[in-house]
Short mmCIF file of C-alpha atoms in Angstrom, two decimals:
data_model
loop_
_atom_site.label_atom_id
_atom_site.label_comp_id
_atom_site.label_asym_id
_atom_site.label_seq_id
_atom_site.Cartn_x
_atom_site.Cartn_y
_atom_site.Cartn_z
CA MET A 13 91.90 107.45 111.79
CA SER A 14 95.58 108.46 111.94
CA ALA A 15 98.70 106.32 112.18
CA SER A 16 99.25 107.58 115.72
CA THR A 17 95.92 106.23 116.98
CA PRO A 18 96.73 103.81 119.82
CA LEU A 19 95.88 100.22 118.96
CA ARG A 20 96.45 96.97 120.80
CA THR A 21 98.74 95.55 118.13
CA THR A 22 98.68 91.79 117.48
CA LEU A 23 99.13 89.65 114.38
CA ILE A 24 96.62 91.89 112.65
CA GLY A 25 99.31 94.56 112.37
CA ALA A 26 101.44 92.23 110.31
CA VAL A 27 98.62 91.67 107.86
CA LEU A 28 98.02 95.41 107.55
CA ALA A 29 101.73 96.02 107.07
CA ALA A 30 101.81 93.36 104.38
CA THR A 31 98.86 94.79 102.53
CA ALA A 32 100.56 98.17 102.50
CA LEU A 33 103.36 96.64 100.44
CA VAL A 34 101.27 95.71 97.42
CA PRO A 35 99.25 97.84 94.97
CA LEU A 36 95.60 97.33 95.88
CA GLN A 37 93.86 100.46 94.69
CA GLY A 38 92.30 100.94 91.28
CA THR A 39 93.44 103.96 89.29
CA ALA A 40 90.90 106.63 88.39
CA LEU A 41 90.40 107.37 84.72
CA ALA A 42 92.14 110.48 83.42
CA ALA A 43 90.60 112.87 80.90
CA PRO A 44 92.20 112.81 77.43
CA ALA A 45 93.60 116.14 76.24
CA HIS A 46 91.21 116.10 73.28
CA PRO A 47 88.32 113.76 72.35
CA ALA A 48 90.22 112.53 69.30
CA ALA A 49 93.07 111.39 71.54
CA ALA A 50 90.99 108.46 72.70
CA ALA A 51 90.93 107.04 69.20
CA SER A 52 94.57 107.69 68.39
CA THR A 53 96.44 106.83 71.58
CA ALA A 54 97.00 103.46 73.24
CA SER A 55 95.08 104.43 76.35
CA ALA A 56 92.96 107.29 77.63
CA THR A 57 93.65 106.47 81.27
CA SER A 58 96.62 106.92 83.55
CA ALA A 59 96.55 103.20 84.41
CA PRO A 60 99.15 100.91 82.80
CA ALA A 61 97.73 98.88 79.91
CA THR A 62 98.49 95.66 81.81
CA SER A 63 96.67 96.74 85.00
CA VAL A 64 93.05 95.79 85.60
CA SER A 65 92.01 99.43 85.15
CA GLY A 66 93.94 99.67 81.90
CA ILE A 67 92.47 96.43 80.55
CA GLU A 68 88.95 97.49 81.50
CA ASP A 69 89.40 100.80 79.70
CA ALA A 70 90.81 99.20 76.55
CA THR A 71 87.95 96.68 76.57
CA ALA A 72 85.37 99.45 77.00
CA ARG A 73 86.77 101.29 73.98
CA ALA A 74 86.79 98.12 71.87
CA LEU A 75 83.23 97.26 72.87
CA ALA A 76 82.06 100.81 72.14
CA ARG A 77 83.51 100.73 68.63
CA SER A 78 82.00 97.32 67.97
CA LEU A 79 78.53 98.74 68.68
CA ALA A 80 78.68 100.57 65.35
CA ASP A 81 77.30 97.27 64.00
CA PRO A 82 73.50 97.62 64.50
CA ALA A 83 72.92 93.88 64.71
CA TRP A 84 75.55 93.47 67.43
CA ARG A 85 74.31 96.55 69.25
CA GLY A 86 70.89 94.90 69.39
CA GLU A 87 72.35 91.66 70.80
CA VAL A 88 74.16 93.53 73.56
CA ARG A 89 71.08 95.61 74.35
CA ARG A 90 68.86 92.54 74.72
CA ALA A 91 71.41 90.84 76.97
CA ALA A 92 71.85 93.94 79.16
CA LEU A 93 68.10 94.32 79.60
CA ALA A 94 67.65 90.65 80.46
CA ALA A 95 70.21 90.47 83.32
CA ASP A 96 71.93 92.70 85.85
CA ALA A 97 75.35 91.82 84.41
CA VAL A 98 76.52 89.70 81.48
CA SER A 99 79.83 87.90 80.96
CA LEU A 100 81.55 89.46 77.96
CA GLY A 101 83.23 86.15 77.18
CA ALA A 102 79.88 84.36 77.08
CA LEU A 103 78.22 87.20 75.16
CA THR A 104 80.82 87.33 72.39
CA GLY A 105 81.14 83.55 72.37
CA ARG A 106 77.51 83.15 71.30
CA ALA A 107 77.35 86.25 69.10
CA THR A 108 75.73 85.95 65.68
CA ALA A 109 76.59 89.47 64.50
CA THR A 110 79.93 89.92 62.73
CA ALA A 111 81.22 92.59 65.14
CA GLY A 112 80.50 90.39 68.16
CA ARG A 113 82.33 87.40 66.67
CA GLN A 114 85.29 89.60 65.77
CA LEU A 115 85.45 90.94 69.33
CA ALA A 116 85.55 87.47 70.92
CA ALA A 117 89.31 86.89 70.61
CA GLU A 118 90.05 90.31 72.09
CA ILE A 119 87.78 89.62 75.07
CA THR A 120 89.43 86.24 75.66
CA GLU A 121 92.85 87.91 75.72
CA ALA A 122 91.55 90.63 78.03
CA ASP A 123 90.20 88.02 80.47
CA ARG A 124 93.65 86.39 80.56
CA GLY A 125 95.20 89.79 81.24
CA VAL A 126 92.83 90.48 84.14
CA ALA A 127 93.57 87.08 85.69
CA ALA A 128 97.32 87.76 85.44
CA ALA A 129 96.99 91.30 86.84
CA LYS A 130 94.98 90.01 89.81
CA GLY A 131 97.39 87.14 90.48
CA LEU A 132 94.76 84.49 89.79
CA GLY A 133 95.30 81.01 88.39
CA SER A 134 94.87 80.04 84.75
CA GLY A 135 91.57 78.35 85.63
CA ALA A 136 89.85 81.57 86.68
CA GLY A 137 87.86 81.66 83.43
CA PRO A 138 86.01 84.71 82.06
CA LEU A 139 86.14 87.63 84.49
CA LEU A 140 85.08 90.70 82.50
CA ARG A 141 81.42 91.55 82.32
CA VAL A 142 79.20 94.39 81.14
CA ALA A 143 76.22 95.93 82.90
CA LEU A 144 73.99 98.94 82.58
CA ALA A 145 75.36 101.61 84.91
CA ASP A 146 72.00 102.36 86.55
CA ALA A 147 68.51 100.88 86.43
CA SER A 148 67.10 104.30 85.55
CA MET A 149 68.72 103.96 82.12
CA ARG A 150 66.75 100.87 81.12
CA GLU A 151 63.89 102.74 79.47
CA ARG A 152 66.21 104.88 77.34
CA LEU A 153 68.23 101.84 76.31
CA ALA A 154 65.10 99.85 75.43
CA SER A 155 63.82 102.76 73.29
CA GLY A 156 66.93 102.56 71.12
CA THR A 157 69.04 105.43 72.50
CA GLU A 158 72.62 104.70 71.48
CA PRO A 159 74.68 103.85 74.58
CA LEU A 160 78.12 104.93 75.71
CA VAL A 161 80.62 102.44 77.15
CA ALA A 162 83.03 103.04 80.05
CA ALA A 163 85.32 101.10 82.32
CA ALA A 164 83.88 100.80 85.82
CA PRO A 165 85.31 103.98 87.40
CA SER A 166 87.16 104.28 90.67
CA ASP A 167 86.39 107.04 93.16
CA ASP A 168 89.44 106.33 95.33
CA ASP A 169 91.24 109.59 94.56
CA GLY A 170 88.29 111.96 94.71
CA ALA A 171 87.74 112.18 90.95
CA THR A 172 84.46 113.81 89.95
CA SER A 173 84.16 112.46 86.39
CA PHE A 174 85.10 109.50 84.23
CA THR A 175 85.57 108.70 80.53
CA ALA A 176 83.02 106.93 78.36
CA TYR A 177 83.25 106.13 74.64
CA ASP A 178 80.78 106.17 71.76
CA SER A 179 80.73 103.90 68.71
CA ARG A 180 83.11 106.26 66.85
CA GLY A 181 85.70 105.97 69.62
CA THR A 182 85.14 109.53 70.79
CA ALA A 183 85.68 110.08 74.51
CA HIS A 184 83.06 111.83 76.68
CA ARG A 185 83.55 113.10 80.23
CA LEU A 186 80.68 112.09 82.51
CA PRO A 187 79.98 113.08 86.15
CA LEU A 188 80.39 110.45 88.83
CA ASP A 189 77.65 111.78 91.07
CA ALA A 190 74.67 111.72 88.71
CA ALA A 191 73.16 109.53 86.04
CA THR A 192 73.57 110.72 82.45
CA THR A 193 70.96 111.36 79.76
CA ARG A 194 72.39 108.54 77.62
CA PRO A 195 72.52 104.93 78.81
CA VAL A 196 76.00 103.82 79.82
CA TYR A 197 77.40 100.30 79.77
CA LEU A 198 80.06 99.68 82.41
CA VAL A 199 82.80 97.13 81.75
CA GLY A 200 84.21 95.66 84.95
CA VAL A 201 85.40 92.54 86.72
CA ASP A 202 83.05 89.97 88.24
CA GLY A 203 84.05 90.82 91.81
CA ALA A 204 82.40 87.83 93.49
CA LYS A 205 84.19 85.41 91.17
CA ALA A 206 87.49 87.26 91.56
CA VAL A 207 87.29 87.12 95.37
CA ALA A 208 86.46 83.40 95.37
CA GLU A 209 89.39 82.64 93.07
CA GLY A 210 91.66 85.08 94.91
CA LEU A 211 91.06 83.50 98.30
CA LYS A 212 92.01 80.13 96.79
CA VAL A 213 95.29 81.70 95.71
CA ILE A 214 95.89 83.13 99.20
CA ASP A 215 95.12 79.78 100.84
CA GLU A 216 97.42 77.90 98.47
CA THR A 217 100.26 80.41 98.75
CA LEU A 218 100.14 80.62 102.55
CA GLY A 219 99.73 76.85 102.77
CA SER A 220 102.91 76.32 100.76
CA ARG A 221 104.72 78.42 103.38
CA GLY A 222 103.17 76.61 106.34
CA LEU A 223 100.95 79.52 107.40
CA ASN A 224 97.64 77.67 107.42
CA ALA A 225 98.75 74.10 108.01
CA PRO A 226 96.16 71.57 109.26
CA ALA A 227 96.18 70.86 112.99
CA PRO A 228 98.25 67.84 114.05
CA ALA A 229 96.54 64.47 113.74
CA ALA A 230 96.15 64.14 117.52
CA ALA A 231 94.36 67.47 117.73
CA ARG A 232 92.09 66.59 114.82
CA THR A 233 91.20 63.29 116.48
CA THR A 234 90.34 65.03 119.75
CA ALA A 235 88.25 67.63 117.91
CA ALA A 236 86.39 64.94 116.00
CA ALA A 237 85.52 63.19 119.24
CA SER A 238 84.33 66.29 121.07
CA GLY A 239 83.15 68.65 118.35
CA ILE A 240 84.61 72.02 117.35
CA ASP A 241 84.47 75.34 119.19
CA THR A 242 83.97 78.31 116.92
CA THR A 243 83.11 82.00 116.98
CA ARG A 244 80.05 82.78 114.89
CA ILE A 245 79.00 86.07 113.30
CA ASP A 246 75.38 86.60 114.34
CA SER A 247 75.07 90.02 112.70
CA VAL A 248 77.38 92.47 110.96
CA GLN A 249 77.28 95.92 109.38
CA VAL A 250 79.74 98.28 107.73
CA ALA A 251 79.23 102.05 107.91
CA ASP A 252 77.26 103.98 105.34
CA VAL A 253 79.40 105.97 102.93
CA LYS A 254 78.53 108.36 100.09
CA GLU A 255 78.75 106.38 96.87
CA PRO A 256 78.42 107.60 93.26
CA PHE A 257 75.56 106.22 91.20
CA PHE A 258 77.69 103.64 89.39
CA LYS A 259 79.15 101.90 92.41
CA GLY A 260 77.76 98.42 92.76
CA ASP A 261 77.96 95.79 95.46
CA ALA A 262 81.07 95.54 97.61
CA GLU A 263 83.11 92.31 97.49
CA ILE A 264 84.13 91.68 101.09
CA PHE A 265 86.43 89.06 102.61
CA THR A 266 88.10 88.69 105.99
CA LEU A 267 91.55 87.42 106.98
CA VAL A 268 91.61 85.77 110.43
CA THR A 269 95.05 85.65 112.05
CA GLY A 270 96.52 83.95 115.09
CA PHE A 271 99.07 81.31 116.11
CA GLY A 272 98.43 77.83 114.77
CA LYS A 273 98.80 74.57 116.68
CA ASP A 274 102.35 74.32 115.34
CA GLY A 275 103.25 77.67 116.91
CA LYS A 276 103.51 79.45 113.57
CA PRO A 277 101.38 82.43 112.64
CA ARG A 278 98.47 81.38 110.46
CA VAL A 279 95.88 83.08 108.29
CA ASP A 280 92.44 81.72 107.47
CA THR A 281 90.36 83.34 104.74
CA VAL A 282 86.62 83.94 105.15
CA GLU A 283 84.53 84.82 102.10
CA MET A 284 81.57 87.11 102.86
CA PRO A 285 79.53 87.36 99.63
CA TYR A 286 76.40 88.53 101.44
CA LEU A 287 78.04 91.66 102.89
CA ASN A 288 77.62 93.90 99.85
CA LYS A 289 75.82 97.07 100.97
CA ALA A 290 76.94 99.76 103.39
CA GLY A 291 74.58 100.64 106.22
CA THR A 292 72.72 97.32 106.00
CA THR A 293 72.66 94.79 108.84
CA TYR A 294 73.17 91.17 107.80
CA TYR A 295 72.48 88.07 109.91
CA PRO A 296 74.72 85.40 108.37
CA GLY A 297 75.24 82.95 111.24
CA GLN A 298 78.66 82.41 109.64
CA VAL A 299 81.64 80.80 111.37
CA LEU A 300 84.44 83.35 111.62
CA VAL A 301 87.02 81.49 113.72
CA ASN A 302 87.53 77.73 113.98
CA TRP A 303 89.38 77.47 117.28
CA SER A 304 90.64 73.95 116.56
CA ASN A 305 93.14 75.62 114.20
CA TYR A 306 94.65 77.86 116.89
CA LYS A 307 97.07 77.36 119.76
CA TYR A 308 95.94 80.31 121.87
CA ASP A 309 92.50 81.56 122.85
CA MET A 310 92.97 84.71 120.80
CA ALA A 311 92.70 85.74 117.14
CA ASP A 312 92.31 88.91 115.08
CA ALA A 313 90.33 89.71 111.94
CA VAL A 314 91.02 92.08 109.03
CA MET A 315 88.06 92.86 106.76
CA MET A 316 88.93 93.93 103.22
CA GLU A 317 87.27 94.68 99.90
CA ASP A 318 88.39 93.71 96.42
CA ASP A 319 88.98 97.07 94.76
CA GLY A 320 89.62 96.08 91.16
CA ASP A 321 93.42 96.00 90.99
CA THR A 322 93.86 93.78 94.06
CA ASN A 323 96.58 91.24 93.22
CA TYR A 324 95.97 88.21 95.41
CA GLN A 325 99.29 86.52 94.65
CA ALA A 326 101.22 89.65 95.66
CA LEU A 327 99.02 90.11 98.73
CA ALA A 328 99.61 86.54 99.89
CA LYS A 329 103.38 86.80 99.36
CA ALA A 330 103.54 90.09 101.28
CA ILE A 331 101.54 88.62 104.19
CA ALA A 332 103.82 85.58 104.25
CA ALA A 333 106.96 87.73 104.20
CA ILE A 334 105.80 89.58 107.32
CA LEU A 335 104.35 86.64 109.28
CA LEU A 336 107.35 84.38 108.72
CA THR A 337 109.49 86.82 110.71
CA ILE A 338 107.33 86.28 113.82
CA THR A 339 108.09 83.49 116.28
CA ASP A 340 105.98 81.98 119.04
CA GLN A 341 107.18 83.18 122.44
CA GLY A 342 105.03 80.76 124.41
CA ALA A 343 102.11 83.17 124.84
CA TYR A 344 99.86 85.23 122.65
CA ILE A 345 102.01 88.33 122.25
CA PRO A 346 101.56 91.70 120.53
CA LEU A 347 103.84 92.44 117.60
CA ALA A 348 106.71 94.90 117.84
CA ASP A 349 105.77 98.54 117.43
CA ALA A 350 108.07 98.57 114.41
CA VAL A 351 105.50 96.55 112.45
CA LEU A 352 102.84 99.20 113.05
CA ASP A 353 105.35 101.96 112.32
CA ALA A 354 106.04 100.34 108.93
CA ILE A 355 102.48 101.05 107.79
CA PRO A 356 102.37 104.26 105.70
CA THR A 357 100.18 107.04 107.04
CA SER A 358 98.07 106.81 103.87
CA TRP A 359 96.97 103.30 104.87
CA TRP A 360 94.99 104.72 107.78
CA THR A 361 92.96 107.04 105.61
CA ASP A 362 89.57 106.25 104.10
CA ASP A 363 90.62 103.46 101.74
CA PRO A 364 88.00 101.01 100.48
CA ASP A 365 90.53 98.15 100.35
CA TYR A 366 90.81 98.18 104.15
CA VAL A 367 87.33 98.03 105.66
CA ASP A 368 87.96 97.46 109.38
CA SER A 369 89.70 95.21 111.89
CA TRP A 370 88.88 93.41 115.13
CA TYR A 371 91.53 92.73 117.73
CA THR A 372 91.86 89.97 120.31
CA LEU A 373 88.74 87.96 119.63
CA ALA A 374 88.56 85.20 122.25
CA LYS A 375 86.73 81.88 122.24
CA SER A 376 84.40 83.34 124.86
CA SER A 377 83.78 86.63 123.02
CA SER A 378 80.11 87.47 122.83
CA GLY A 379 77.97 90.44 121.83
CA LYS A 380 78.62 93.49 119.72
CA ARG A 381 82.23 94.29 118.86
CA ASN A 382 83.04 97.58 117.13
CA GLY A 383 85.85 97.60 114.61
CA ALA A 384 89.08 99.42 115.47
CA ALA A 385 88.62 101.84 112.56
CA GLY A 386 85.04 102.64 113.58
CA ASN A 387 83.78 101.62 110.15
CA GLY A 388 81.86 98.51 111.12
CA TRP A 389 80.65 96.23 113.87
CA MET A 390 80.02 92.54 114.39
CA SER A 391 77.86 90.75 116.91
CA VAL A 392 79.52 87.43 117.71
CA SER A 393 78.90 84.46 119.95
CA PRO A 394 80.57 81.16 120.87
CA TYR A 395 79.18 78.31 118.80
CA HIS A 396 79.97 74.65 119.39
CA VAL A 397 79.76 72.39 116.36
CA ALA A 398 78.92 68.96 117.72
CA GLU A 399 80.19 65.74 116.21
CA LEU A 400 77.79 63.78 114.02
#
């Protein structure tokens, strides 16, 4: 989809323009010039050390080196075989092996760094976790084959390989499109937890700027007496895409935009933890729009995915900066073409941060609605929530 594709621009354009202002994409790992460079330099990736990608890589190298301790290597192996993913903070916190206990402080600091890089609050807790890259590696890991450790790679820029480390700190280049002969642990962020905490940050930040204020008391009283009109998602699917073997579940959320009862633009966040596989139809029966929050019978939706380096604080501030320039003209109006023109051409390319968008959803909207980017569809219906 190109930037010149005609769209019926509404408040959704402001959200897209805002998201174009903040760094959302993870940075692919870069190959070191020589294997020994991984052990002697501060980082073997092009990502800044304070970015999520940089922290993941540094943590992967530290974990790999710690596995030189056979007792600790056994503890990590048992944990990885017992669960799909394990919190590194919890794993090192209960470690009995010396190397695991020594790694604990470094993991705690890394978790704090991830929370800061993603714009999350101090109460986010442990975010980094480790998982076996592919289920096909379980047998080799269980048999005692020494594993490699890598940061969860990004395929955003078309990279075909990524860097993994052994217990000596030596870097190995591995293909993205096929499983390896050695088991690989991937260090990454707990995406579901990050999205849940991130949406709290967005809600709080927009709320402090009056962009998701509660409806006036009179409107709430009327709604309580008559029930609430909503739009419900009956089924939803995002398009199938070619994914490398390591790529796990998507972490999807949606931003619903419109004019609030106070006449100001507003944004409501909708967490969608079930929507984690491309090409799969889900039947959530989830409320997408609560019409008691909106002045007009029209709203838009932007579906996005947490892509590692998403900074929710920066995202919320960028959205607020755009929406606060828009005033209610007494009708549901499209935004100026200048807002759409402000979106870089690169934003309209295949970017996993932006999944799809739906324009001009009405209270009466019903049936299948294709997304504007052609990457997904939703089947919606009016749903009245009656008073108790």
